Short mmCIF file of C-alpha atoms and ligand atoms in Angstrom, two decimals:
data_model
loop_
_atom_site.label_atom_id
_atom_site.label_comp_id
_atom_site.label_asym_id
_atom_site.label_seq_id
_atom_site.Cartn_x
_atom_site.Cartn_y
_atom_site.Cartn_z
CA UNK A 1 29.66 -8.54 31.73
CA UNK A 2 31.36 -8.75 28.21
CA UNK A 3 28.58 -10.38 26.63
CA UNK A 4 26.10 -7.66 27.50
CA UNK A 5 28.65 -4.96 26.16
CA UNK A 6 28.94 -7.00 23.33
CA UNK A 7 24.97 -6.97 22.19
CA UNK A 8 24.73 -3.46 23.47
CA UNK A 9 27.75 -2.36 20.63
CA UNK A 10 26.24 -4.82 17.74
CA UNK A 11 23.30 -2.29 18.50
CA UNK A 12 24.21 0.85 18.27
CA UNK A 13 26.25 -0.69 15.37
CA UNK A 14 23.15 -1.33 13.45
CA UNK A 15 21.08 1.69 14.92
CA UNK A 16 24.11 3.60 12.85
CA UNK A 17 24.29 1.46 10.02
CA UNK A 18 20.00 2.09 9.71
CA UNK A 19 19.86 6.23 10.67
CA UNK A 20 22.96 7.55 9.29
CA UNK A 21 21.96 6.98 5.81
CA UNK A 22 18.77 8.74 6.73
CA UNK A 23 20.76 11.71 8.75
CA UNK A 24 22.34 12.20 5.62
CA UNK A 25 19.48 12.89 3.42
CA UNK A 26 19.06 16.69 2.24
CA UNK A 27 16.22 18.27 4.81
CA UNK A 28 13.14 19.01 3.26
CA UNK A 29 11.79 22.73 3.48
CA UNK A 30 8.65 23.42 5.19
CA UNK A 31 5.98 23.57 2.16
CA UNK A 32 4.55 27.10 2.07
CA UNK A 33 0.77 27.36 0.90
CA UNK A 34 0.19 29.93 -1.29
CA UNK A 35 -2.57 32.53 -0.92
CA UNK A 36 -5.80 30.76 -2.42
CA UNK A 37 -4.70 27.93 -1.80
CA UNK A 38 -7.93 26.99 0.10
CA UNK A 39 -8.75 23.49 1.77
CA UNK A 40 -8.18 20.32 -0.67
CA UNK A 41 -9.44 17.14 -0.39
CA UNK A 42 -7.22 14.43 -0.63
CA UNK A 43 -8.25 10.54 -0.82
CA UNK A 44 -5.16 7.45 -0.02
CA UNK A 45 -5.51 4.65 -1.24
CA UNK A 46 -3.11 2.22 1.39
CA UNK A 47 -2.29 -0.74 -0.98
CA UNK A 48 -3.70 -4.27 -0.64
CA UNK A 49 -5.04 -4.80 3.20
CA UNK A 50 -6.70 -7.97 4.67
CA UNK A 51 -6.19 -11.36 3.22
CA UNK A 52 -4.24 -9.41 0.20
CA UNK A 53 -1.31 -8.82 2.13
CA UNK A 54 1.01 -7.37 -0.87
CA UNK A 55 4.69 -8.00 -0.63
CA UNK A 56 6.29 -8.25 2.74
CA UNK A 57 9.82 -7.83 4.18
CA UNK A 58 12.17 -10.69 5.39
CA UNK A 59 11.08 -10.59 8.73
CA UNK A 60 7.63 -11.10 7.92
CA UNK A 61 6.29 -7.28 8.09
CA UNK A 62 3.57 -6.63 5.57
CA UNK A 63 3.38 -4.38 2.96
CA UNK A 64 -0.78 -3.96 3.72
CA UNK A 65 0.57 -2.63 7.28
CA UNK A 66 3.56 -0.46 6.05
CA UNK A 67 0.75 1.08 3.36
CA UNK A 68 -1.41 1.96 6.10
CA UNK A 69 1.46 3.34 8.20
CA UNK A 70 2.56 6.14 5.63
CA UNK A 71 -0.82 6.60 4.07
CA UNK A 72 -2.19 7.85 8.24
CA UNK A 73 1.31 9.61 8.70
CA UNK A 74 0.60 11.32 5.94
CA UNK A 75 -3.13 12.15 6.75
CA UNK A 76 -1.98 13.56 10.07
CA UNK A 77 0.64 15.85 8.82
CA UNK A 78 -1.91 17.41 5.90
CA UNK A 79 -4.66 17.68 8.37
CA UNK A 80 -2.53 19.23 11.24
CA UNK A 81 -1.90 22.54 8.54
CA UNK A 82 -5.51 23.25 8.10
CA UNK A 83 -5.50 23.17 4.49
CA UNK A 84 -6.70 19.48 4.03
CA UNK A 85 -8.79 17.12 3.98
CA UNK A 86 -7.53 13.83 3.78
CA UNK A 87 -10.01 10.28 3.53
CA UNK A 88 -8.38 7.17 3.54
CA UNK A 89 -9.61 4.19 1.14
CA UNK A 90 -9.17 1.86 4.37
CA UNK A 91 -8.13 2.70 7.96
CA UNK A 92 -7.98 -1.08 8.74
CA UNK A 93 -6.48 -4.31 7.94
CA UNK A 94 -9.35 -5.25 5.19
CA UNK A 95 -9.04 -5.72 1.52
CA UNK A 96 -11.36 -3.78 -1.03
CA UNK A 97 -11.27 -4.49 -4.62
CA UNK A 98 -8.66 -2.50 -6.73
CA UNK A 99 -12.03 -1.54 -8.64
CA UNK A 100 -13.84 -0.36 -5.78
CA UNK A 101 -10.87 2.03 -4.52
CA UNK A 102 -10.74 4.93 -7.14
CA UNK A 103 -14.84 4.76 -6.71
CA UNK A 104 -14.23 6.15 -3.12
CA UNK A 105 -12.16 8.89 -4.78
CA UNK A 106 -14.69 10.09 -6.84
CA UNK A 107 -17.48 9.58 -3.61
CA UNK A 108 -15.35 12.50 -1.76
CA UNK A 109 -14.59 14.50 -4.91
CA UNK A 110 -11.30 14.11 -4.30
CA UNK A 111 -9.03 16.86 -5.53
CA UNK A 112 -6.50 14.54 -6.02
CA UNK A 113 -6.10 10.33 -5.70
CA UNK A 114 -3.06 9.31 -4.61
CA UNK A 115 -2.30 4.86 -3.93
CA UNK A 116 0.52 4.41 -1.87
CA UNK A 117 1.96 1.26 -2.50
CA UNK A 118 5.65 -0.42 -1.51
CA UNK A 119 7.92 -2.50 -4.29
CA UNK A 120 9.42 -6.18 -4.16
CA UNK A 121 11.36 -7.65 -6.86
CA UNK A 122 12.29 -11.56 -5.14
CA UNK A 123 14.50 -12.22 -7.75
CA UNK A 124 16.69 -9.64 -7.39
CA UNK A 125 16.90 -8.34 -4.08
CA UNK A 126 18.83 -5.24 -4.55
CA UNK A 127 16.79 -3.63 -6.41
CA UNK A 128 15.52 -0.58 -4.89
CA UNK A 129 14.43 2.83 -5.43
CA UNK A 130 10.88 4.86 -5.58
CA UNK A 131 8.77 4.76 -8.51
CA UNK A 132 5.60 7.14 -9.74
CA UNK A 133 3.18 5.23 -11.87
CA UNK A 134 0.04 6.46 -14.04
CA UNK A 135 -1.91 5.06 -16.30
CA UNK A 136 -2.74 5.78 -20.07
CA UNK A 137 -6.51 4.91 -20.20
CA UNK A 138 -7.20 6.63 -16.91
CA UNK A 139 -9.36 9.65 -17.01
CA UNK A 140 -7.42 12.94 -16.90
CA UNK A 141 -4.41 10.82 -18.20
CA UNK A 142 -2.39 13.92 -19.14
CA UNK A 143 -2.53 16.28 -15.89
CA UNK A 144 -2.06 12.80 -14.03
CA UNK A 145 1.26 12.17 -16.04
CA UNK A 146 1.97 15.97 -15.00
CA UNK A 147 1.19 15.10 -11.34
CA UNK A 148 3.64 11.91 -11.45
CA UNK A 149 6.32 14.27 -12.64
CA UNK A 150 5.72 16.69 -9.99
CA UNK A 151 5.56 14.09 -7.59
CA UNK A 152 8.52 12.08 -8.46
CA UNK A 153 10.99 15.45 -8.34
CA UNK A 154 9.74 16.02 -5.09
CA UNK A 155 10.82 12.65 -3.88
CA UNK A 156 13.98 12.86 -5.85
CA UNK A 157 14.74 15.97 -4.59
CA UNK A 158 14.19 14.65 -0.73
CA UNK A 159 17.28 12.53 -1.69
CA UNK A 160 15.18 9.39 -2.52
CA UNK A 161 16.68 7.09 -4.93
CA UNK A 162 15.37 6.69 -8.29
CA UNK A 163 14.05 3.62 -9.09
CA UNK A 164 14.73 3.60 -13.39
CA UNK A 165 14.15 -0.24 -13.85
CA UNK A 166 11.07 -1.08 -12.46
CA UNK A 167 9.42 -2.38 -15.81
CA UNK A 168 12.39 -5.27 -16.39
CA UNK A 169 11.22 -7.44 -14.05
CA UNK A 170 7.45 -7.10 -14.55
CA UNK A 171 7.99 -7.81 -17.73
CA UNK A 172 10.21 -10.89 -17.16
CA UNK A 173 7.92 -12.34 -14.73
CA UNK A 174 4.93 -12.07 -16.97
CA UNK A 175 5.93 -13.92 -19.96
CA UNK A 176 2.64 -13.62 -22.01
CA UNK A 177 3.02 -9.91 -23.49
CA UNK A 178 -1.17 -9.91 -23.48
CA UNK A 179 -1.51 -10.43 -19.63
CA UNK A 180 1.47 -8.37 -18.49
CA UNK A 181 1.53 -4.86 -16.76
CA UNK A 182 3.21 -3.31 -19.26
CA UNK A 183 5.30 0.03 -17.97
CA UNK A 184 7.39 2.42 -19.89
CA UNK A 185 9.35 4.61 -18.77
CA UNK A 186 8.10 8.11 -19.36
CA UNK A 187 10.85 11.01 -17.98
CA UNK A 188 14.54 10.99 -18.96
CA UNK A 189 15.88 11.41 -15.31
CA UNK A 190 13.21 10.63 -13.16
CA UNK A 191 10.88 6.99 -12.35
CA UNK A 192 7.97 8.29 -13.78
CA UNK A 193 6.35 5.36 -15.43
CA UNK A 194 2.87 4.63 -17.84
CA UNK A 195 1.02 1.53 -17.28
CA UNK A 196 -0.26 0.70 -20.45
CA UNK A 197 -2.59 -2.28 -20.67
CA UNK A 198 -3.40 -4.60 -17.68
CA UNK A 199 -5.37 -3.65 -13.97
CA UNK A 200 -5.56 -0.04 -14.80
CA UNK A 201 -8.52 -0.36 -12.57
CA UNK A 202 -6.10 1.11 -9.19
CA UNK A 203 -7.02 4.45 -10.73
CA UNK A 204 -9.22 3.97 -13.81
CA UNK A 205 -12.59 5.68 -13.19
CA UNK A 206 -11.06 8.71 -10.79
CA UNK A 207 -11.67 11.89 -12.41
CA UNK A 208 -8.96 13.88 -10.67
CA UNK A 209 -5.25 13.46 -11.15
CA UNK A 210 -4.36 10.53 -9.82
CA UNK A 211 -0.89 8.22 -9.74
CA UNK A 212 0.34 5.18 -7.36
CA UNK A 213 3.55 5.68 -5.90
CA UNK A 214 5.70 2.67 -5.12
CA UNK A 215 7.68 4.22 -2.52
CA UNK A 216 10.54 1.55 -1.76
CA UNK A 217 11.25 -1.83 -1.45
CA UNK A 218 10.53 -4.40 0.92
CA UNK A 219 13.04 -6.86 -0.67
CA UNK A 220 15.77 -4.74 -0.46
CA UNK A 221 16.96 -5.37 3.19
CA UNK A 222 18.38 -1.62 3.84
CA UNK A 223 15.02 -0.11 2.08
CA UNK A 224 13.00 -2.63 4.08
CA UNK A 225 14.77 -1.67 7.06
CA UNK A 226 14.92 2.03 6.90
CA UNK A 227 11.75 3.14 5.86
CA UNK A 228 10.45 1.27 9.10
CA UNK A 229 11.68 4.29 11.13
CA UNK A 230 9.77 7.01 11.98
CA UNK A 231 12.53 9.47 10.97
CA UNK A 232 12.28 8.29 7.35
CA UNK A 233 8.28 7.94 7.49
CA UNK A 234 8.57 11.77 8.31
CA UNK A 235 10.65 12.32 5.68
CA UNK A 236 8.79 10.54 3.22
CA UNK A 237 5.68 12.80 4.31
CA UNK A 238 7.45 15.58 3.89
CA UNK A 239 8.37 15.27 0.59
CA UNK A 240 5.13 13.70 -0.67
CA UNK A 241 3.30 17.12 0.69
CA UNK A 242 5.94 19.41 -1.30
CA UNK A 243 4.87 17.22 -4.03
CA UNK A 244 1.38 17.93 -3.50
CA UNK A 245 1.35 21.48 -2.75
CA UNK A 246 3.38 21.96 -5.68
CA UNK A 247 1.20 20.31 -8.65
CA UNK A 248 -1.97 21.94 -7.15
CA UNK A 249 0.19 25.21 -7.39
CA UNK A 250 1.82 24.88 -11.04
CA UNK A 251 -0.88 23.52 -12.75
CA UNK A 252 -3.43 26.48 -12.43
CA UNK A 253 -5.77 24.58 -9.42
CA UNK A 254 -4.91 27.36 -7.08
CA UNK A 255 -6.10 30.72 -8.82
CA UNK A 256 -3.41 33.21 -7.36
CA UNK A 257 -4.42 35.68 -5.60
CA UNK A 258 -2.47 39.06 -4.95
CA UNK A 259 -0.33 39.78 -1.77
CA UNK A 260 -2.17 42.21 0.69
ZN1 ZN B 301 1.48 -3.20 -3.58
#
């Protein structure tokens, strides 16, 4: 049966072409939770949901559903060490106004706010890369710009690729410089960019550090197709807890406590 040898090596032709990209990726080390450390509370906000479906890839997936997808993956791995809690904005396919989502932050006094969002760029569809975002006229603007930092050398480090131009084609797009989502660019090496005037409201009245992380795009067909895995979800997870764990442990959250 050459046909059916045929289709069987075009598969494992593209199951290569998808993981070993992934294989390749530097491992991430198991976080270790420093003494005081205590239990956090964590709230997700998984972009868009319901009749806002957000970007999608060019198969038709959603980005609502990928959102949800890392934002529980993520839940499950915090939860399963014991030193989380973790609320989700929405655990089904339903929209809730950008307004109404940092609200539920502040409900759970949320240590930290986190919106987990993926990219698309139609016009260009290479363009691809992770992004951190925060936003000048949130509350706590400052540590949040800290935790965006912290969070974006996590990913970088997890061998996720930097995504430097994000702000072009906002900017292109949205011709009137009133109405556009303006973004700057706010670290030398790493995507850490500052919303400055439009729809602050993803974040605006949390009162804990809080950023949205675009984490890849759904327009670039290898992005779109690898971080459909699990393996890369996993990694993803991974690296967005060292992230975590790190800014609560740099920026004088966790009081250390001595060795006994
Ligand atoms: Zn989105």
């Amino acid at each position: 049966m050459p046909v059916v040898g045929g289709v069987f090596a075009a598969l494992i032709v593209v199951y290569l072409i998808v993981m070993i990209p992934i294989w390749r990726l530097p491992a991430v080390p198991e976080v270790v939770y420093p003494n005081g450390f205590g239990v956090k509370v964590l709230v997700i906000d998984p972009g868009h949901g319901g009749e806002n479906e957000g970007a999608r890839t060019w198969w038709g997936e959603r980005e609502k559903a990928r959102n949800l997808r890392y934002a529980r993956a993520l839940k499950r791995r915090l939860e399963a060490t014991g030193r989380w809690v973790v609320h989700l904005t929405r655990d089904e396919d339903r929209d809730l106004p950008n307004s109404a989502r940092p609200l539920i932050a502040n409900a759970f006094h949320a240590d930290l706010y986190l919106c987990l969002h993926a990219n698309a760029n139609a016009p260009d569809l290479t363009q691809r890369g992770f992004a951190v975002i925060w936003y000048l006229a949130q509350d706590n603007a400052e540590r949040s710009h800290r935790f965006a930092d912290v969070m974006a050398a996590s990913l970088a480090a997890a061998g996720l690729t930097p995504d430097r131009t994000m702000g072009r084609p906002f900017m292109v797009r949205h011709a009137d410089p009133d109405t556009a989502p303006a973004y700057a660019l706010t670290h030398d090496t790493l995507p850490v960019y500052v919303r400055e005037r439009t729809d602050h409201r993803m974040v605006y009245p949390a009162t804990m550090p809080a950023v949205l992380i675009e984490t890849h795009y759904l327009t670039d067909l290898g992005e779109a197709t690898r971080f459909t895995t699990k393996a890369m979800t996993d990694h993803v997870v991974r690296a967005l807890e060292a992230g975590l764990v790190g800014f609560l442990t740099t920026n004088n959250d966790v009081a250390e406590a001595p060795h006994s």
